[in-house]
XYZ file of C-alpha atoms in Angstrom:
778
model
C 17.818 19.225 42.254
C 16.384 18.832 38.307
C 12.996 20.263 37.221
C 11.466 18.061 34.937
C 8.713 19.048 32.402
C 6.993 16.370 30.405
C 5.329 17.696 27.386
C 2.892 15.363 25.802
C 2.158 15.894 22.360
C 0.766 14.591 19.401
C 2.715 13.120 16.799
C 2.673 15.444 13.702
C 0.132 17.768 15.483
C 0.326 21.280 14.278
C -1.266 22.841 17.325
C 0.945 21.067 19.594
C 4.395 22.042 17.614
C 3.352 25.712 17.943
C 2.339 25.333 21.927
C 5.680 23.335 22.484
C 7.753 26.130 20.795
C 6.315 28.573 22.868
C 6.777 26.554 26.361
C 10.018 25.487 25.376
C 10.897 29.210 24.833
C 8.979 29.944 28.210
C 10.804 27.071 30.204
C 14.333 27.936 28.732
C 15.665 24.031 29.474
C 19.092 22.984 30.015
C 18.327 19.875 27.952
C 15.734 18.408 25.723
C 14.765 14.750 25.554
C 13.005 13.706 22.469
C 10.864 10.195 21.659
C 13.126 8.717 18.956
C 16.333 6.368 18.948
C 19.386 7.655 20.760
C 21.694 6.266 18.036
C 20.422 9.493 15.907
C 22.086 11.834 18.670
C 25.149 11.949 16.514
C 23.235 13.681 13.649
C 20.755 15.936 15.319
C 23.004 19.044 14.718
C 21.980 18.340 11.067
C 18.442 19.364 11.420
C 18.465 22.998 10.551
C 20.141 22.290 7.351
C 17.435 19.671 6.379
C 14.139 20.790 4.768
C 11.340 18.496 5.940
C 9.433 16.392 5.818
C 12.468 14.135 6.625
C 12.915 10.770 8.295
C 15.455 9.298 10.436
C 16.514 5.910 8.774
C 17.718 2.956 11.192
C 19.022 -0.210 9.338
C 21.035 -3.179 9.895
C 23.768 -3.431 7.277
C 23.228 -6.578 5.434
C 19.594 -6.980 6.504
C 17.647 -4.746 4.576
C 14.338 -6.451 6.056
C 15.418 -5.095 9.289
C 14.974 -1.067 8.923
C 12.749 1.608 10.470
C 11.797 5.084 9.745
C 10.947 8.099 12.073
C 9.314 10.717 9.767
C 9.314 14.413 10.934
C 7.380 17.449 9.202
C 7.475 21.116 9.690
C 4.633 20.725 11.974
C 5.968 18.069 14.309
C 6.383 18.709 17.776
C 9.478 16.732 18.102
C 10.866 18.447 15.307
C 10.471 22.040 16.543
C 11.937 20.836 19.621
C 15.207 20.023 17.903
C 14.946 23.142 16.095
C 14.911 25.114 19.205
C 17.429 23.062 21.027
C 20.107 23.104 18.204
C 19.482 27.003 17.634
C 19.905 27.735 21.406
C 22.663 25.443 21.890
C 20.979 23.180 24.406
C 21.523 19.443 24.446
C 18.999 17.724 22.388
C 19.051 13.638 23.041
C 16.678 11.081 21.840
C 15.378 9.118 24.375
C 13.299 5.941 23.349
C 14.352 2.323 22.911
C 17.560 2.365 20.793
C 17.116 1.167 17.148
C 20.008 -1.712 17.928
C 17.050 -3.497 20.144
C 14.184 -2.499 18.286
C 15.515 -3.843 14.857
C 17.295 -7.142 16.498
C 13.855 -9.369 16.554
C 11.138 -9.459 14.767
C 9.332 -10.459 18.096
C 9.405 -6.933 18.994
C 6.899 -6.074 16.505
C 4.634 -8.910 17.333
C 4.903 -7.953 21.037
C 4.095 -4.218 20.249
C 0.665 -5.562 18.523
C -0.049 -7.539 21.596
C 1.128 -5.300 24.606
C -1.799 -2.892 24.909
C -5.423 -3.065 25.040
C -7.990 -0.792 23.236
C -7.194 2.281 25.206
C -3.469 1.854 24.242
C -4.411 1.574 20.176
C -6.616 4.694 20.344
C -6.446 7.070 23.462
C -7.584 10.070 21.780
C -10.738 7.943 20.834
C -11.145 6.982 24.427
C -11.007 10.738 25.641
C -13.427 12.018 22.686
C -16.003 9.227 23.871
C -15.785 10.382 27.220
C -16.418 13.930 25.967
C -19.342 12.950 24.194
C -17.858 12.893 20.630
C -18.078 10.093 17.898
C -15.372 11.599 15.829
C -11.913 11.635 17.536
C -10.026 13.264 14.821
C -12.695 16.357 14.980
C -12.520 16.414 18.654
C -8.598 16.716 19.020
C -8.721 19.136 16.233
C -11.215 21.289 18.093
C -9.684 21.097 21.809
C -5.793 20.677 20.690
C -4.879 21.684 17.140
C -7.024 24.948 16.497
C -6.431 26.044 19.609
C -3.916 29.210 20.351
C -2.373 26.942 22.998
C -1.907 23.638 24.471
C -3.027 22.964 27.825
C -0.209 20.469 28.526
C -1.115 19.722 32.379
C -4.935 19.314 31.120
C -3.386 16.492 28.499
C -1.266 14.772 31.373
C -4.380 14.638 33.673
C -6.588 13.299 30.568
C -4.114 10.767 29.785
C -3.686 9.633 33.317
C -7.125 8.880 33.582
C -7.306 7.205 30.237
C -4.479 4.806 31.641
C -5.551 4.102 35.142
C -5.391 0.390 35.447
C -3.158 0.069 32.306
C -0.181 -2.115 33.237
C 2.204 -1.541 30.277
C 3.612 -4.947 28.908
C 5.928 -6.011 26.097
C 7.811 -3.733 23.865
C 5.688 -0.638 25.298
C 6.847 -1.697 29.116
C 10.632 -1.884 27.482
C 10.105 1.745 25.870
C 9.250 3.284 28.967
C 11.836 1.864 30.903
C 14.344 3.151 28.554
C 12.628 6.554 28.670
C 12.813 6.602 32.229
C 16.399 5.489 32.425
C 17.532 8.260 29.960
C 15.588 10.728 32.013
C 17.643 9.593 35.278
C 20.757 10.087 33.347
C 20.222 13.700 32.313
C 19.303 14.468 36.225
C 22.293 12.451 37.339
C 24.371 14.903 34.730
C 22.881 17.585 36.774
C 20.783 19.733 34.337
C 18.990 22.076 35.954
C 15.840 22.181 33.791
C 14.917 19.317 31.361
C 12.202 19.004 29.057
C 10.734 15.605 28.140
C 8.904 15.991 24.696
C 7.103 12.433 23.942
C 3.772 11.182 23.097
C 0.746 12.071 24.913
C 0.181 8.573 25.851
C 3.475 8.322 27.579
C 3.387 11.142 30.050
C 1.946 9.267 33.192
C 4.968 7.006 32.933
C 7.345 9.923 32.987
C 5.950 12.300 35.213
C 6.262 12.656 38.721
C 8.627 10.392 40.998
C 10.087 7.729 38.914
C 10.070 4.143 40.310
C 13.159 2.763 41.294
C 15.814 2.003 38.520
C 16.298 -1.658 39.401
C 13.102 -2.804 38.180
C 13.677 -0.960 34.790
C 17.091 -2.157 34.454
C 15.810 -5.946 34.741
C 13.504 -5.405 32.161
C 15.728 -3.888 29.885
C 18.465 -6.658 30.546
C 19.592 -9.386 27.870
C 17.625 -7.542 25.069
C 18.833 -8.755 21.841
C 20.996 -6.623 20.001
C 22.179 -5.520 16.463
C 24.556 -3.402 14.772
C 22.132 -0.496 13.650
C 23.228 2.448 11.284
C 21.169 5.903 11.102
C 20.987 8.761 8.844
C 18.512 11.188 7.464
C 16.652 10.629 4.127
C 14.120 12.613 2.473
C 10.257 11.814 3.300
C 7.325 12.836 1.155
C 3.663 14.066 2.654
C 2.237 11.067 0.690
C 4.022 8.648 2.916
C 3.273 10.706 5.949
C -0.352 10.186 5.061
C -1.668 7.207 7.345
C -2.865 5.038 4.273
C 0.745 4.553 3.166
C 1.572 2.439 6.440
C 3.252 4.609 8.857
C 1.344 4.035 12.583
C 1.667 7.320 13.687
C 0.768 9.015 10.486
C -1.939 11.577 9.291
C -4.467 11.572 6.659
C -4.180 15.322 5.671
C -0.368 16.274 5.957
C -0.730 19.249 3.739
C -3.662 20.492 5.624
C -1.819 20.385 8.794
C 1.345 22.018 7.158
C -0.677 24.719 6.330
C -2.488 24.932 9.512
C 1.069 25.544 10.790
C 2.562 27.921 8.601
C -0.628 30.134 8.023
C -2.040 30.646 11.711
C -3.600 33.693 10.689
C -6.936 33.576 8.817
C -6.257 29.742 7.847
C -9.569 29.167 6.039
C -9.417 32.239 3.960
C -5.745 31.710 2.724
C -6.462 27.476 2.338
C -9.518 28.371 -0.183
C -7.826 31.132 -2.067
C -5.067 28.556 -2.727
C -7.237 25.967 -3.516
C -8.705 28.576 -5.841
C -5.477 28.867 -7.820
C -5.063 25.025 -8.141
C -8.142 24.729 -10.011
C -7.267 28.051 -12.269
C -4.102 26.411 -13.204
C -6.101 23.439 -14.708
C -8.075 25.579 -16.618
C -11.297 25.678 -14.416
C -13.165 29.394 -14.017
C -13.050 30.285 -10.328
C -13.118 34.027 -9.268
C -12.760 35.870 -6.287
C -16.486 35.806 -5.886
C -16.284 32.054 -5.507
C -13.679 32.455 -2.959
C -15.657 34.635 -0.703
C -18.480 32.749 -1.139
C -16.909 29.421 -0.160
C -15.136 31.115 3.207
C -18.877 32.175 4.132
C -20.287 28.681 3.667
C -17.309 27.183 5.455
C -17.484 29.477 8.417
C -21.192 29.215 8.539
C -20.933 25.245 8.678
C -18.341 25.652 11.531
C -20.813 27.616 13.440
C -23.714 25.345 12.805
C -21.595 22.290 13.845
C -20.551 24.120 17.131
C -16.878 24.295 15.969
C -14.295 26.749 16.989
C -12.725 27.067 13.375
C -13.655 25.322 10.197
C -12.017 22.289 9.766
C -11.103 19.995 6.833
C -14.521 18.964 6.709
C -15.904 22.171 6.583
C -13.771 23.863 3.885
C -13.660 20.692 1.522
C -17.695 20.919 1.600
C -17.457 24.375 0.845
C -15.005 23.832 -2.067
C -16.954 21.195 -3.623
C -20.319 23.240 -3.301
C -18.682 26.506 -4.782
C -15.372 26.421 -5.949
C -15.696 23.127 -7.779
C -19.545 22.896 -8.229
C -19.952 19.747 -7.314
C -17.116 18.086 -9.504
C -15.968 15.363 -7.785
C -12.592 15.482 -10.262
C -12.025 18.806 -9.233
C -12.384 18.044 -5.599
C -9.879 15.025 -5.955
C -7.432 17.676 -7.337
C -7.243 19.428 -4.326
C -7.302 16.461 -2.401
C -4.079 15.067 -4.115
C -2.617 18.779 -4.213
C -3.224 20.305 -0.978
C -4.871 18.064 1.459
C -1.933 15.444 1.144
C 0.436 17.091 -0.731
C 3.370 16.670 -3.082
C 6.146 17.963 -0.887
C 9.162 16.164 -0.780
C 11.995 16.647 1.645
C 15.975 17.303 1.410
C 19.033 16.359 2.935
C 22.293 18.084 2.711
C 25.604 16.782 1.169
C 27.044 16.572 4.997
C 24.194 14.025 5.729
C 26.057 10.572 6.515
C 25.411 8.675 2.981
C 26.919 5.530 1.336
C 29.185 6.205 -1.972
C 26.327 4.754 -3.859
C 24.024 7.566 -2.600
C 26.569 10.189 -3.434
C 27.202 9.117 -6.649
C 23.530 9.031 -7.506
C 23.182 12.607 -5.947
C 25.929 13.986 -8.167
C 24.387 12.380 -11.325
C 21.194 13.790 -10.672
C 22.949 17.115 -10.633
C 24.875 16.634 -13.629
C 21.851 14.769 -15.675
C 19.065 17.765 -14.546
C 17.084 15.023 -12.865
C 15.197 16.273 -9.792
C 13.509 13.854 -7.459
C 9.827 14.539 -6.859
C 7.178 12.865 -5.002
C 4.415 13.030 -7.453
C 4.639 11.386 -10.905
C 6.301 13.184 -13.364
C 6.528 12.287 -17.466
C 9.918 12.105 -19.004
C 10.172 11.760 -22.790
C 13.647 10.789 -23.940
C 15.374 11.176 -27.453
C 18.072 8.792 -27.631
C 19.909 10.613 -30.241
C 21.043 13.318 -27.720
C 23.607 12.395 -25.299
C 21.930 13.946 -22.289
C 19.109 12.032 -22.741
C 20.686 8.693 -23.470
C 22.778 9.305 -20.174
C 19.672 9.565 -18.542
C 18.331 6.400 -20.090
C 21.185 4.609 -18.788
C 21.172 5.816 -15.312
C 17.426 4.959 -15.040
C 17.859 1.494 -16.058
C 20.919 1.147 -14.105
C 19.011 1.935 -10.761
C 16.280 -0.709 -12.022
C 18.757 -3.471 -11.842
C 19.543 -2.114 -8.227
C 16.031 -2.623 -7.511
C 15.388 1.358 -7.177
C 12.268 2.091 -9.268
C 12.955 5.742 -9.432
C 11.798 5.217 -13.054
C 9.048 3.330 -14.465
C 9.342 2.824 -18.386
C 6.261 3.441 -20.291
C 4.965 3.526 -24.242
C 7.609 5.607 -26.169
C 5.449 8.649 -27.981
C 6.021 8.416 -31.565
C 7.951 6.055 -33.879
C 11.386 4.967 -33.609
C 13.724 2.935 -31.127
C 15.212 6.169 -30.257
C 12.368 7.087 -28.094
C 11.766 6.459 -24.522
C 9.097 7.366 -22.110
C 9.348 7.457 -18.521
C 7.221 8.189 -15.079
C 9.143 9.177 -12.553
C 8.255 9.225 -8.636
C 10.990 9.307 -5.811
C 10.029 7.314 -2.717
C 11.808 7.417 0.545
C 12.199 3.324 -0.005
C 14.461 3.972 -2.686
C 17.518 5.547 -0.002
C 17.425 1.946 1.636
C 17.659 0.153 -1.673
C 20.950 2.109 -2.276
C 22.130 1.208 1.047
C 21.079 -2.281 0.676
C 23.173 -2.292 -2.473
C 26.334 -0.328 -1.195
C 28.534 -3.525 -1.075
C 28.248 -3.893 -4.751
C 30.258 -0.814 -5.880
C 30.967 2.729 -5.090
C 29.060 3.853 -8.375
C 25.695 3.305 -9.703
C 27.259 1.856 -12.928
C 29.511 -0.394 -10.798
C 27.130 -1.516 -8.558
C 24.918 -2.427 -11.293
C 26.977 -4.527 -13.009
C 28.124 -6.419 -9.986
C 24.310 -6.837 -9.523
C 24.024 -8.161 -13.000
C 26.716 -10.397 -12.983
C 25.476 -11.861 -9.606
C 22.022 -12.447 -10.829
C 23.596 -14.282 -14.153
C 25.923 -16.508 -11.683
C 22.812 -17.564 -9.567
C 21.896 -21.419 -9.984
C 18.361 -20.588 -9.681
C 18.252 -18.157 -12.738
C 15.955 -19.356 -15.699
C 16.491 -19.156 -19.351
C 13.663 -16.178 -19.678
C 15.313 -14.324 -16.428
C 18.687 -14.442 -18.158
C 17.669 -12.961 -21.669
C 15.627 -10.401 -19.782
C 19.129 -9.674 -17.792
C 20.950 -9.357 -21.124
C 18.604 -6.688 -22.515
C 18.664 -4.917 -19.387
C 22.515 -4.627 -19.673
C 21.990 -3.408 -23.284
C 19.762 -0.675 -22.010
C 21.961 0.120 -18.917
C 25.274 0.222 -20.969
C 26.983 -2.431 -19.036
C 29.573 -3.781 -21.250
C 31.637 -5.040 -18.148
C 28.811 -7.224 -17.203
C 27.338 -8.698 -20.697
C 30.256 -11.212 -21.405
C 29.527 -13.054 -18.093
C 25.697 -12.710 -18.645
C 25.936 -13.937 -22.284
C 28.262 -16.896 -21.029
C 25.408 -17.956 -18.719
C 22.746 -17.559 -21.242
C 24.786 -19.682 -23.738
C 25.312 -22.564 -21.121
C 21.635 -22.320 -19.920
C 20.107 -22.389 -23.662
C 22.353 -25.739 -24.375
C 20.933 -27.444 -21.644
C 17.362 -26.352 -21.779
C 14.966 -28.941 -23.751
C 11.753 -27.019 -23.171
C 10.861 -25.310 -26.287
C 8.102 -23.157 -24.285
C 11.131 -21.580 -22.292
C 13.069 -21.073 -25.486
C 9.882 -19.527 -26.918
C 9.620 -17.362 -23.891
C 13.184 -16.308 -23.638
C 13.865 -15.372 -27.427
C 12.002 -12.043 -27.743
C 13.846 -10.500 -24.951
C 17.166 -11.873 -27.049
C 15.756 -10.096 -30.030
C 15.232 -6.848 -28.512
C 18.337 -6.869 -26.979
C 20.095 -7.472 -30.312
C 18.169 -4.655 -32.133
C 18.973 -2.217 -29.240
C 22.384 -3.340 -29.547
C 22.240 -1.913 -33.007
C 20.414 1.024 -32.567
C 22.029 2.248 -29.333
C 25.559 1.451 -30.509
C 26.371 -0.951 -27.837
C 28.142 -3.871 -28.589
C 26.629 -7.029 -28.110
C 29.176 -9.592 -29.732
C 27.758 -13.110 -29.579
C 24.231 -12.387 -29.128
C 23.230 -12.901 -32.740
C 24.809 -16.536 -32.588
C 22.787 -17.273 -29.474
C 19.749 -15.722 -31.200
C 20.197 -17.991 -34.125
C 20.801 -21.053 -31.973
C 17.755 -20.416 -30.071
C 15.281 -20.087 -32.941
C 16.689 -23.278 -34.373
C 16.183 -25.053 -31.558
C 12.330 -23.683 -31.564
C 11.923 -24.606 -35.029
C 13.032 -28.168 -34.359
C 11.108 -28.864 -30.942
C 7.620 -26.800 -31.963
C 6.303 -29.446 -33.756
C 6.466 -31.751 -30.743
C 5.350 -29.074 -28.617
C 2.024 -28.771 -30.532
C 0.700 -32.406 -29.988
C -1.907 -33.519 -27.906
C -2.934 -30.053 -26.158
C -6.128 -29.187 -24.150
C -7.510 -25.761 -24.403
C -5.531 -24.110 -21.756
C -2.313 -25.310 -22.879
C -3.188 -24.339 -26.579
C -4.139 -20.635 -25.479
C -0.552 -20.855 -23.683
C 1.396 -21.806 -26.319
C -0.366 -19.717 -28.705
C 0.817 -16.444 -27.041
C 4.507 -17.938 -27.198
C 3.921 -18.383 -31.099
C 2.628 -14.956 -31.457
C 5.855 -13.690 -29.266
C 8.312 -15.613 -31.434
C 6.605 -14.571 -34.858
C 6.823 -10.969 -33.633
C 10.229 -11.116 -32.475
C 11.547 -12.859 -35.833
C 9.848 -9.804 -37.606
C 11.790 -7.503 -35.371
C 14.693 -9.469 -36.251
C 14.860 -9.236 -39.730
C 13.448 -5.785 -40.000
C 15.904 -2.974 -40.272
C 16.002 -1.315 -37.169
C 14.766 2.353 -37.031
C 18.286 3.970 -35.987
C 19.054 7.564 -35.144
C 21.791 9.512 -36.779
C 25.117 9.588 -34.836
C 24.440 11.597 -31.185
C 24.174 15.058 -31.621
C 25.007 17.951 -29.282
C 22.139 18.892 -27.143
C 22.440 22.438 -27.918
C 21.687 21.606 -31.628
C 19.223 18.985 -31.300
C 16.435 21.131 -32.979
C 18.939 22.157 -36.019
C 18.580 18.748 -37.877
C 15.570 19.193 -39.796
C 15.937 15.867 -41.441
C 16.402 13.950 -38.232
C 13.570 15.168 -37.097
C 11.262 14.412 -40.118
C 12.922 11.238 -39.683
C 11.622 11.003 -36.230
C 8.032 12.090 -37.145
C 7.915 9.597 -39.706
C 8.894 6.818 -37.378
C 11.650 6.317 -40.190
C 15.421 6.596 -40.370
C 18.503 5.265 -42.085
C 18.931 1.501 -41.466
C 22.033 0.218 -39.802
C 23.376 -3.013 -40.550
C 23.381 -6.231 -37.910
C 26.322 -7.428 -36.870
C 28.145 -10.056 -38.222
C 26.569 -12.779 -36.539
C 24.167 -13.373 -39.419
C 21.050 -12.404 -37.761
C 19.638 -10.510 -40.535
C 17.805 -11.112 -43.649
C 20.796 -12.790 -45.258
C 21.392 -16.319 -45.652
C 22.685 -17.678 -42.435
C 24.187 -20.934 -44.030
C 21.633 -22.895 -41.824
C 18.269 -23.405 -43.403
C 17.873 -19.832 -44.944
C 16.776 -16.617 -43.187
C 15.576 -16.586 -39.787
C 11.997 -15.550 -41.096
C 12.250 -18.319 -44.118
C 13.065 -21.042 -41.264
C 10.262 -19.716 -38.866
C 7.413 -19.572 -41.739
C 8.574 -23.070 -43.221
C 8.423 -24.567 -39.483
C 4.797 -22.943 -39.069
C 3.690 -24.044 -42.855
C 4.823 -27.873 -42.132
C 2.770 -27.657 -38.724
C -0.178 -25.969 -40.471
C -0.989 -28.966 -42.655
C -1.313 -31.493 -40.126
C -4.694 -32.953 -39.257
C -3.859 -33.582 -35.009
C -3.608 -29.670 -34.393
C -6.007 -28.207 -31.588
C -8.268 -25.970 -33.507
C -7.027 -22.944 -31.991
C -3.503 -23.224 -32.977
C -4.310 -24.325 -36.515
C -6.625 -21.295 -37.154
C -3.912 -19.097 -35.806
C -1.316 -20.846 -37.709
C -3.441 -20.262 -40.929
C -3.957 -16.619 -40.268
C -0.161 -15.983 -39.571
C 0.899 -17.590 -43.225
C -2.098 -15.720 -45.022
C -0.784 -12.353 -43.785
C 2.531 -13.440 -44.655
C 1.709 -14.225 -48.094
C 2.446 -17.852 -47.674
C -0.874 -19.341 -48.314
C -3.244 -19.226 -51.317
C -5.856 -21.506 -50.146
C -6.873 -19.888 -46.814
C -10.503 -20.088 -47.759
C -10.281 -23.665 -48.562
C -8.839 -24.283 -45.250
C -11.368 -22.478 -43.419
C -14.251 -24.027 -45.173
C -12.581 -27.421 -44.209
C -12.562 -26.409 -40.404
C -16.075 -25.284 -40.708
C -17.599 -28.244 -42.421
C -20.227 -30.574 -41.092
C -17.157 -33.220 -40.446
C -15.924 -30.926 -37.351
C -17.388 -30.547 -34.050
C -18.952 -27.063 -33.217
C -16.498 -26.602 -30.438
C -13.757 -26.984 -32.610
C -14.500 -25.125 -35.438
C -15.140 -22.113 -32.986
C -11.825 -22.657 -31.669
C -10.371 -22.251 -35.104
C -12.348 -19.381 -35.954
C -10.921 -17.621 -32.856
C -7.257 -18.459 -33.443
C -7.713 -17.238 -37.267
C -9.445 -13.822 -35.901
C -7.464 -13.272 -33.127
C -5.318 -11.228 -35.391
C -8.276 -8.616 -36.137
C -11.777 -8.516 -37.732
C -10.447 -6.290 -40.849
C -9.871 -9.446 -42.910
C -13.428 -10.087 -42.853
C -14.307 -6.959 -44.096
C -12.149 -7.093 -47.046
C -12.639 -10.507 -48.031
C -16.210 -11.360 -48.839
C -15.789 -14.978 -49.012
C -14.271 -15.715 -45.782
C -16.956 -13.696 -43.995
C -19.580 -15.498 -46.123
C -18.146 -18.752 -44.742
C -18.223 -17.658 -41.035
C -21.472 -16.156 -41.493
C -23.035 -19.749 -43.213
C -21.372 -21.819 -40.480
C -22.978 -19.584 -37.884
C -26.441 -19.414 -39.406
C -26.532 -23.459 -39.910
C -25.866 -24.318 -36.545
C -28.727 -25.936 -34.104
C -29.803 -23.707 -31.268
C -27.969 -26.067 -28.501
C -24.700 -25.954 -30.413
C -24.788 -22.251 -30.972
C -25.186 -22.169 -27.545
C -22.195 -24.345 -26.639
C -19.779 -22.161 -29.158
C -21.442 -18.832 -28.120
C -18.829 -17.870 -25.391
C -15.949 -18.610 -27.512
C -17.645 -16.264 -30.341
C -18.123 -13.663 -28.005
C -14.543 -13.706 -26.542
C -13.385 -13.828 -30.444
C -15.567 -10.898 -31.866
C -15.322 -9.070 -28.289
C -11.694 -8.773 -29.077
C -12.118 -6.564 -32.340
C -11.903 -3.056 -32.065
C -15.379 -1.304 -32.323
C -14.814 0.188 -35.849
C -14.153 -3.226 -36.896
C -17.380 -4.891 -35.149
C -19.220 -1.958 -36.826
C -17.811 -2.930 -40.109
C -18.413 -6.696 -39.764
C -21.945 -6.044 -38.819
C -22.642 -3.821 -41.703
C -21.084 -6.068 -44.151
C -23.571 -8.964 -42.757
C -26.367 -6.606 -42.608
C -26.048 -5.536 -46.169
C -25.681 -9.232 -47.379
C -28.958 -10.127 -45.423
C -30.716 -7.595 -47.076
C -29.476 -8.817 -50.448
C -30.736 -11.986 -49.870
C -26.823 -13.139 -49.803
C -24.965 -15.299 -47.241
C -21.468 -13.070 -47.739
C -20.035 -9.629 -47.896
C -21.781 -6.840 -50.183
C -19.306 -8.442 -52.977
C -21.274 -11.569 -53.780
C -22.673 -10.424 -56.666
C -26.229 -9.782 -55.057
C -27.133 -6.082 -55.053
C -29.673 -4.841 -52.352
C -33.398 -4.130 -53.923
C -34.456 -0.488 -54.289
C -37.770 0.809 -53.997
C -38.113 3.157 -56.832
C -41.486 4.327 -55.701
C -40.017 5.819 -52.372
C -36.986 6.987 -53.836
C -38.548 8.762 -56.913
C -39.045 12.271 -54.992
C -35.209 12.414 -53.751
C -34.195 11.522 -57.538
C -36.238 14.256 -58.618
C -34.709 16.701 -56.371
C -31.243 15.756 -57.040
C -31.684 16.145 -60.537
C -32.945 19.358 -60.634
C -29.918 20.379 -58.530
C -27.522 19.258 -61.308
C -29.843 20.881 -63.966
C -31.006 17.610 -65.526
C -34.019 15.730 -66.040
C -35.407 12.452 -65.665
C -35.452 11.455 -69.657
């Protein structure tokens, strides 16, 4: 006859984990059943070689949406049961509903939501309320986690009382039916002592005499089933926290890890570590601070009748003493210690798809270590190591593995990249999802790019962005197919705004192809063709626009203008890649990097540079000629006309900008249109008004002449326009206008009107200055 001990635990409870380990050592069971998917029985023996937190990942091949994780931390009772069983040579089996069933139908999750009542959702809350406590977490910590031993019999009795009258249904009923089925199988095999480790809620369903098997078999019969594969993947404490979406999570995994690993004097050790964290950030924290904070935490626990200071008490003590009331310092402790930045690790023997193994090898070779917290990484693309890192991160983005997020590069030059790295458990799932595309990251990314280019729904802007991605990721094998799809799409696209949205990415791709040494043959021809079609179609596109359409088109005009400037500007290129160990030896290269300059690299033979391309001059001349022709029209929206005037003025193509502004703000124009013209003209910045007194005078005179009701109508436009200026620009414009007002003029300080000087009030200061320099007033 088998002796069965059903040990109810709280998932991720350090007190439960310690008590469970001691209970298993006392029972010395012949078999251990653990709540979890039974398909993982084949890989449970890998557990001792893993570094938690880790998770079991179950997924359906070809269906990435059907996946589930079962996380384990070092302080998880189930993890301690697994470690004990493997070390003792005791069979460890998972006894929950198989992943093949739980992933088969989305209705499983819906039924789970409806299967229980309020008690099922929060049994600990029900027990805490019965004990007269309004904080379930604090009550559970006091009676279980902070105790030296967990009374499993008492927990079983309490859960039986909570579940009285509760009838399991839906997914809950099927889960418990399968748990009983697994327990019957273990008994039938003849194991003498069997330990069942499960959530405390399920203990009444498994303890005592089991119901007839026929009822459970009937409940499990006919369940949908899929092919599920399981493996171990790294997890993070940030993901383990309840706010990250895991239903059985906890809000303070770092604190629970500390309680499990430091059972003796946990308060003193915690606050000592908190002081060390603050010192690392340059905050002055002494040993006296630590001593006083420990005293305060213990005093608070005593006043509140707690057996041990909990997280609330140590946080309040840290805030008052260590942080001296600074919320930012408290937030640092919260992020670094209460939640924690721990990232688990799996071994090479863990089942992986080839794509995962290739990434693992590349991470080692390129010295890129996955981390749970954000880490800044600056790359110098002149160095072969950094260039390969850039290629890898861009390839992973094509595979929807967002390990790295590109940011604004520090310093000048196109050979600089800045990334923010953070590894998340979902990245492993994305790699598994794309495993069929190739066995290496490069091959899979190239195949992914070709598939995206071949999609019928691919828009022109998507294809141009894809070309840029292929160049950044160094995927020459994918470029021909992507360029062919782009050329075919561009030839058929008649929407000039689509062409304008697509051109900037194409120009960047052309430039990066030059700077990085990546061949992009045929790209220049496509860029030139797109720009020609934009120049032909833009005069029609600017006709009869309302306010919203004009603002939207203006964004495209500015983007194309910046792209044309980038196209005709010699790229800031690095010298030939240098060895990593000689990266700092080339003083000239470092000086070029600091200045943001470098030797120019010739563009490819496609004629996309400044030289005459035989089709109407250089790209810049073609573009500015188009804008000049449009700017002379009388039917433009004020926003468009003002912006084109400013662009042409900045490029040295206009000598009559003042006259144009005067006409735009004349009495024949409505105030709203005049305000829109000013908004477009000044959207390039306000320094022009500071340095051109005539233009400032025109704006000032127009504003002061507006009647009150018309001024109110145009005020939102003016506020938006001037609110976009930098603070120093606004201050300088205001000072110019103020100086002109004091002088009695209506413009800048340079209009010939000098401010009046009160010589009587200045006499004393003048006499002092003359005395200092040794002169008299005569």
